[in-house]
Amino acid sequence: MTTQEPRAYGSTELDYNTYLKVPDLLQLQLPQSDPAHHDELLFIVIHQAYELWFKLILHEMESALELVRADEVLKAQHFVKRVVEIFRILVPQIHILETMRPVDFLQFRDRLNPASGFQSAQFRELEFLAGLKEERYLAFFKNRPELVEILQKRLAGPDLRTEFLGMMKRLGLEIRAVYQHPEKHLEVYLLSESLVEFDQYLGLWREHHVRVVERIIGFKQGTGGSSGVNYLRSTTSKKCFPELWDVRCELSKES
Ligand code: HEM
């Protein structure tokens, strides 16, 4: 067996910029305002950064889902935990936008209309893959049949909530028993709590997002046609894993 020598630096064409396609990446921020408003770059970069993280989250969730299907409890938890850590930093990131004065946003907001967060396919994929499947959101992708197809596949495909419940059945476990006696079912308990944390941080993201939105546009209508803040507030209590939240009401102090 031959061992491979580490490549000497500079021995190939591959460098930081080639590998990461940095020049390509830096070409992708194209303001709509003309002349470009100073703050539009912030607005574009923050959305693109979120979309990149969403891509990674989907990648990690797909692995977690496969591992849940294979009853590999701790291995699945490893990936869910990573998603939680990503979300932990995605929540405070939204506040960078509060450095944008409402009056500055108005200088280019009209140019974005009718583009809207409603059209973030990856955000919807993420919800669908977790198990929060609301078909009504497909309506916002009418002009993008390729995205409708992706989302329809996610709707019809496996999701973490259903697969988790299937795994519990195969293992002969009730959620209540796991939460009543966490130490007896430690691995499943850890996975369950990571899924709860996922819900927690997604919910926190929604809450922080709506607060930022209120601060910047008040109660104006959204560019996607919703009522804006009132609609967004109505989403903050959504849960991907309701069974894992409901169990809290069923526990007793008896061991
Ligand atoms: C100035 C900053 C922002 C404003 C004023 C804003 C405003 C809004 C409004 C009003 C909605 C409701 C839908 C509509 O009618 O358009 C919405 C939805 C949404 N926004 Fe934002 N947003 C901002 C920043 C962001 C950022 C940085 C992201 C990151 C990806 C984001 C992602 C989303 C998503 C995913 C939705 C759909 C939420 C759902 O339906 O549950 N938004 N936004």
Coordinates of C-alpha atoms and ligand atoms in Angstrom, one line a residue:
M1 CA 0.0 0.0 0.0
T2 CA 1.4 3.4 -0.9
T3 CA 0.9 6.3 1.4
Q4 CA 0.1 9.5 -0.2
E5 CA 2.6 12.4 0.5
P6 CA 0.9 15.6 1.4
R7 CA 0.9 17.9 -1.5
A8 CA 3.4 20.7 -1.3
Y9 CA 1.8 24.1 -1.2
G10 CA 1.6 25.7 -4.6
S11 CA 2.2 22.4 -6.4
T12 CA -1.2 22.5 -7.9
E13 CA -3.6 25.1 -9.2
L14 CA -5.8 24.7 -6.2
D15 CA -5.6 27.6 -3.8
Y16 CA -8.0 29.2 -1.4
N17 CA -9.8 31.2 -4.1
T18 CA -10.1 28.4 -6.6
Y19 CA -11.4 25.9 -4.0
L20 CA -13.9 28.3 -2.5
K21 CA -14.8 30.1 -5.7
V22 CA -14.5 33.4 -3.8
P23 CA -14.3 35.5 -7.0
D24 CA -17.6 33.9 -8.2
L25 CA -19.2 34.4 -4.8
L26 CA -18.3 38.1 -4.7
Q27 CA -19.9 38.6 -8.1
L28 CA -23.3 37.6 -6.8
Q29 CA -24.4 40.8 -5.0
L30 CA -26.3 42.9 -7.5
P31 CA -28.3 45.9 -6.1
Q32 CA -31.6 46.8 -7.7
S33 CA -31.3 50.5 -6.8
D34 CA -29.6 52.8 -9.2
P35 CA -27.4 54.4 -8.1
A36 CA -26.9 51.6 -5.6
H37 CA -28.1 52.6 -2.2
H38 CA -25.4 52.1 0.4
D39 CA -27.5 49.8 2.6
E40 CA -28.7 47.5 -0.2
L41 CA -25.4 45.5 0.0
L42 CA -26.1 44.7 3.6
F43 CA -29.6 43.6 2.7
I44 CA -28.4 41.3 -0.1
V45 CA -25.4 39.9 1.9
I46 CA -27.5 39.0 5.0
H47 CA -30.1 37.2 2.9
Q48 CA -27.4 35.3 0.9
A49 CA -25.6 34.3 4.1
Y50 CA -28.9 32.9 5.5
E51 CA -29.5 31.0 2.3
L52 CA -26.0 29.4 2.5
W53 CA -26.6 28.3 6.1
F54 CA -30.0 27.0 5.1
K55 CA -28.2 24.9 2.5
L56 CA -26.0 23.4 5.1
I57 CA -28.9 22.9 7.5
L58 CA -30.8 20.9 4.9
H59 CA -27.7 18.8 4.2
E60 CA -27.3 18.0 7.9
M61 CA -31.0 17.3 8.4
E62 CA -31.0 14.8 5.5
S63 CA -28.3 12.9 7.3
A64 CA -30.1 13.0 10.6
L65 CA -33.2 11.7 8.9
E66 CA -31.5 8.7 7.4
L67 CA -29.9 7.9 10.7
V68 CA -33.3 8.1 12.5
R69 CA -34.7 5.7 9.9
A70 CA -31.8 3.3 10.8
D71 CA -32.4 3.7 14.5
E72 CA -29.0 5.2 15.0
V73 CA -30.1 7.4 17.7
L74 CA -26.8 9.1 18.9
K75 CA -25.5 9.5 15.3
A76 CA -28.7 11.3 14.4
Q77 CA -28.4 13.5 17.4
H78 CA -24.9 14.5 16.4
F79 CA -26.3 16.1 13.2
V80 CA -29.4 17.6 14.8
K81 CA -27.1 19.2 17.4
R82 CA -25.0 20.7 14.6
V83 CA -28.2 22.3 13.1
V84 CA -29.1 23.7 16.5
E85 CA -25.6 25.3 16.8
I86 CA -26.0 26.9 13.4
F87 CA -29.4 28.2 14.4
R88 CA -28.0 29.6 17.6
I89 CA -25.9 32.0 15.5
L90 CA -28.7 32.6 12.9
V91 CA -31.0 34.1 15.6
P92 CA -28.8 37.1 16.7
Q93 CA -27.6 37.7 13.1
I94 CA -30.9 39.1 12.0
H95 CA -30.3 42.2 14.3
I96 CA -27.5 43.4 12.1
L97 CA -30.4 44.8 10.0
E98 CA -31.4 47.1 12.8
T99 CA -28.4 49.3 11.9
M100 CA -30.4 50.1 8.8
R101 CA -32.5 53.2 9.4
P102 CA -36.2 52.8 8.4
V103 CA -35.9 55.8 6.1
D104 CA -32.9 54.2 4.4
F105 CA -34.7 50.9 3.7
L106 CA -37.5 52.9 2.1
Q107 CA -35.0 54.3 -0.5
F108 CA -34.8 50.9 -2.1
R109 CA -37.7 48.8 -0.7
D110 CA -40.0 49.6 -3.7
R111 CA -37.3 48.2 -6.0
L112 CA -37.6 44.8 -4.3
N113 CA -41.4 44.5 -4.6
P114 CA -42.8 41.8 -5.0
A115 CA -39.8 39.8 -4.0
S116 CA -40.3 38.4 -0.4
G117 CA -39.1 36.0 2.2
F118 CA -42.2 34.0 1.2
Q119 CA -40.1 32.9 -1.8
S120 CA -37.3 31.4 0.2
A121 CA -37.6 27.8 -1.0
Q122 CA -34.9 26.6 1.3
F123 CA -36.7 28.0 4.3
R124 CA -39.8 26.1 3.3
E125 CA -37.8 23.0 2.5
L126 CA -36.3 23.1 6.0
E127 CA -39.8 23.3 7.6
F128 CA -41.1 20.5 5.3
L129 CA -38.1 18.3 6.0
A130 CA -38.6 18.8 9.8
G131 CA -42.2 17.8 9.5
L132 CA -44.1 21.1 9.3
K133 CA -45.7 20.6 6.0
E134 CA -48.1 23.4 4.9
E135 CA -48.9 23.0 1.2
R136 CA -50.5 26.5 1.0
Y137 CA -47.0 28.0 0.8
L138 CA -46.4 26.5 -2.6
A139 CA -48.6 29.3 -4.0
F140 CA -45.7 31.7 -3.6
F141 CA -43.6 29.8 -6.2
K142 CA -46.0 30.0 -9.1
N143 CA -43.4 31.6 -11.4
R144 CA -40.7 29.0 -10.4
P145 CA -42.0 25.5 -11.5
E146 CA -38.5 24.0 -10.7
L147 CA -38.9 25.1 -7.1
V148 CA -42.5 23.9 -6.9
E149 CA -41.2 20.5 -7.9
I150 CA -38.5 20.5 -5.2
L151 CA -41.0 21.5 -2.6
Q152 CA -43.6 19.0 -3.7
K153 CA -40.9 16.3 -3.3
R154 CA -40.2 17.5 0.2
L155 CA -44.0 17.5 0.9
A156 CA -44.4 13.9 -0.3
G157 CA -41.1 12.7 1.1
P158 CA -40.0 11.6 4.5
D159 CA -39.7 14.1 7.4
L160 CA -38.0 14.0 10.7
R161 CA -41.2 14.2 12.8
T162 CA -42.8 11.2 11.2
E163 CA -39.5 9.2 11.1
F164 CA -38.8 10.0 14.7
L165 CA -42.3 8.7 15.7
G166 CA -41.7 5.6 13.5
M167 CA -38.3 5.0 15.3
M168 CA -40.0 5.2 18.7
K169 CA -42.6 2.6 17.6
R170 CA -39.8 0.2 16.4
L171 CA -38.0 0.7 19.7
G172 CA -41.2 0.0 21.6
L173 CA -40.9 3.4 23.4
E174 CA -43.5 5.9 24.4
I175 CA -42.4 9.6 24.5
R176 CA -44.0 9.9 27.9
A177 CA -41.9 7.0 29.3
V178 CA -38.7 8.6 27.9
Y179 CA -39.4 11.9 29.5
Q180 CA -40.7 10.4 32.8
H181 CA -37.4 8.4 33.1
P182 CA -34.8 10.1 31.0
E183 CA -31.9 8.2 32.6
K184 CA -33.4 4.9 31.4
H185 CA -33.6 6.0 27.8
L186 CA -30.8 8.5 27.7
E187 CA -29.9 8.3 24.0
V188 CA -33.5 8.8 22.9
Y189 CA -33.9 11.5 25.4
L190 CA -30.9 13.4 24.1
L191 CA -32.2 13.1 20.5
S192 CA -35.6 14.3 21.6
E193 CA -34.3 17.3 23.4
S194 CA -32.1 18.2 20.4
L195 CA -35.3 18.2 18.3
V196 CA -37.0 20.4 20.9
E197 CA -34.0 22.7 20.7
F198 CA -34.3 22.8 16.9
D199 CA -38.0 23.9 17.4
Q200 CA -36.9 26.4 20.1
Y201 CA -34.4 28.1 17.9
L202 CA -36.5 28.2 14.8
G203 CA -39.2 29.8 16.9
L204 CA -36.7 32.2 18.3
W205 CA -35.6 33.1 14.8
R206 CA -39.2 33.8 13.9
E207 CA -39.6 36.0 17.0
H208 CA -36.4 38.0 16.4
H209 CA -37.2 38.4 12.7
V210 CA -40.7 39.8 13.4
R211 CA -39.2 42.3 15.9
V212 CA -36.7 43.5 13.4
V213 CA -39.5 43.8 10.8
E214 CA -41.6 45.8 13.1
R215 CA -38.7 48.1 13.9
I216 CA -37.9 48.7 10.2
I217 CA -41.3 48.8 8.5
G218 CA -43.8 49.0 11.3
F219 CA -47.2 47.5 10.4
K220 CA -46.9 48.0 6.7
Q221 CA -47.9 45.2 4.4
G222 CA -45.2 42.7 3.3
T223 CA -43.9 42.8 -0.2
G224 CA -45.2 39.2 -0.5
G225 CA -48.7 40.4 0.1
S226 CA -49.2 39.4 3.8
S227 CA -50.3 41.7 6.5
G228 CA -46.6 41.8 7.6
V229 CA -46.0 41.9 11.4
N230 CA -49.4 40.5 12.3
Y231 CA -48.9 37.5 9.9
L232 CA -45.4 36.9 11.2
R233 CA -46.5 37.0 14.8
S234 CA -49.1 34.3 14.0
T235 CA -46.2 32.0 12.9
T236 CA -44.1 32.3 16.1
S237 CA -45.8 29.4 18.0
K238 CA -45.5 26.9 15.1
K239 CA -43.9 23.6 16.1
C240 CA -42.2 20.9 14.0
F241 CA -42.3 18.4 16.8
P242 CA -45.5 19.0 18.8
E243 CA -45.5 15.6 20.4
L244 CA -42.2 16.5 22.2
W245 CA -43.7 19.7 23.6
D246 CA -47.1 18.2 24.5
V247 CA -45.4 15.5 26.7
R248 CA -44.5 18.2 29.2
C249 CA -48.1 18.4 30.2
E250 CA -48.3 14.7 30.8
L251 CA -45.5 14.3 33.3
S252 CA -45.9 13.6 36.9
K253 CA -43.5 13.9 39.9
E254 CA -43.8 10.2 40.6
S255 CA -40.8 8.2 39.4
Ligands
HEM1 C1 -35.4 44.6 6.3 C2 -35.4 43.3 6.6 C3 -36.6 42.4 6.5 C4 -37.9 42.8 6.4 C5 -38.6 44.2 6.4 C6 -38.7 41.6 6.3 C7 -40.0 41.5 6.1 C8 -40.8 40.3 6.0 C9 -42.2 40.3 5.9 C10 -43.2 41.5 5.9 C11 -42.5 39.0 5.7 C12 -44.0 38.4 5.6 C13 -44.2 38.0 4.1 C14 -44.5 39.1 3.2 O1 -45.6 39.6 3.1 O2 -43.6 39.5 2.4 C15 -41.3 38.2 5.8 C16 -41.3 36.8 5.6 C17 -40.1 36.1 5.7 N1 -38.8 36.6 5.7 FE1 -38.3 38.5 6.1 N2 -37.8 40.5 6.3 C18 -36.5 41.0 6.4 C19 -35.4 40.3 6.5 C20 -35.3 38.9 6.4 C21 -34.1 38.1 6.4 C22 -32.6 38.7 6.6 C23 -34.4 36.8 6.1 C24 -33.4 35.7 6.0 C25 -33.6 34.7 5.2 C26 -35.8 36.8 6.0 C27 -36.6 35.6 5.7 C28 -37.9 35.6 5.7 C29 -38.7 34.3 5.5 C30 -38.1 32.9 5.4 C31 -40.0 34.7 5.5 C32 -41.2 33.7 5.5 C33 -41.6 33.5 6.9 C34 -42.9 32.6 7.1 O3 -43.8 32.6 6.2 O4 -43.0 31.9 8.1 N3 -36.3 38.0 6.1 N4 -40.3 39.1 5.9

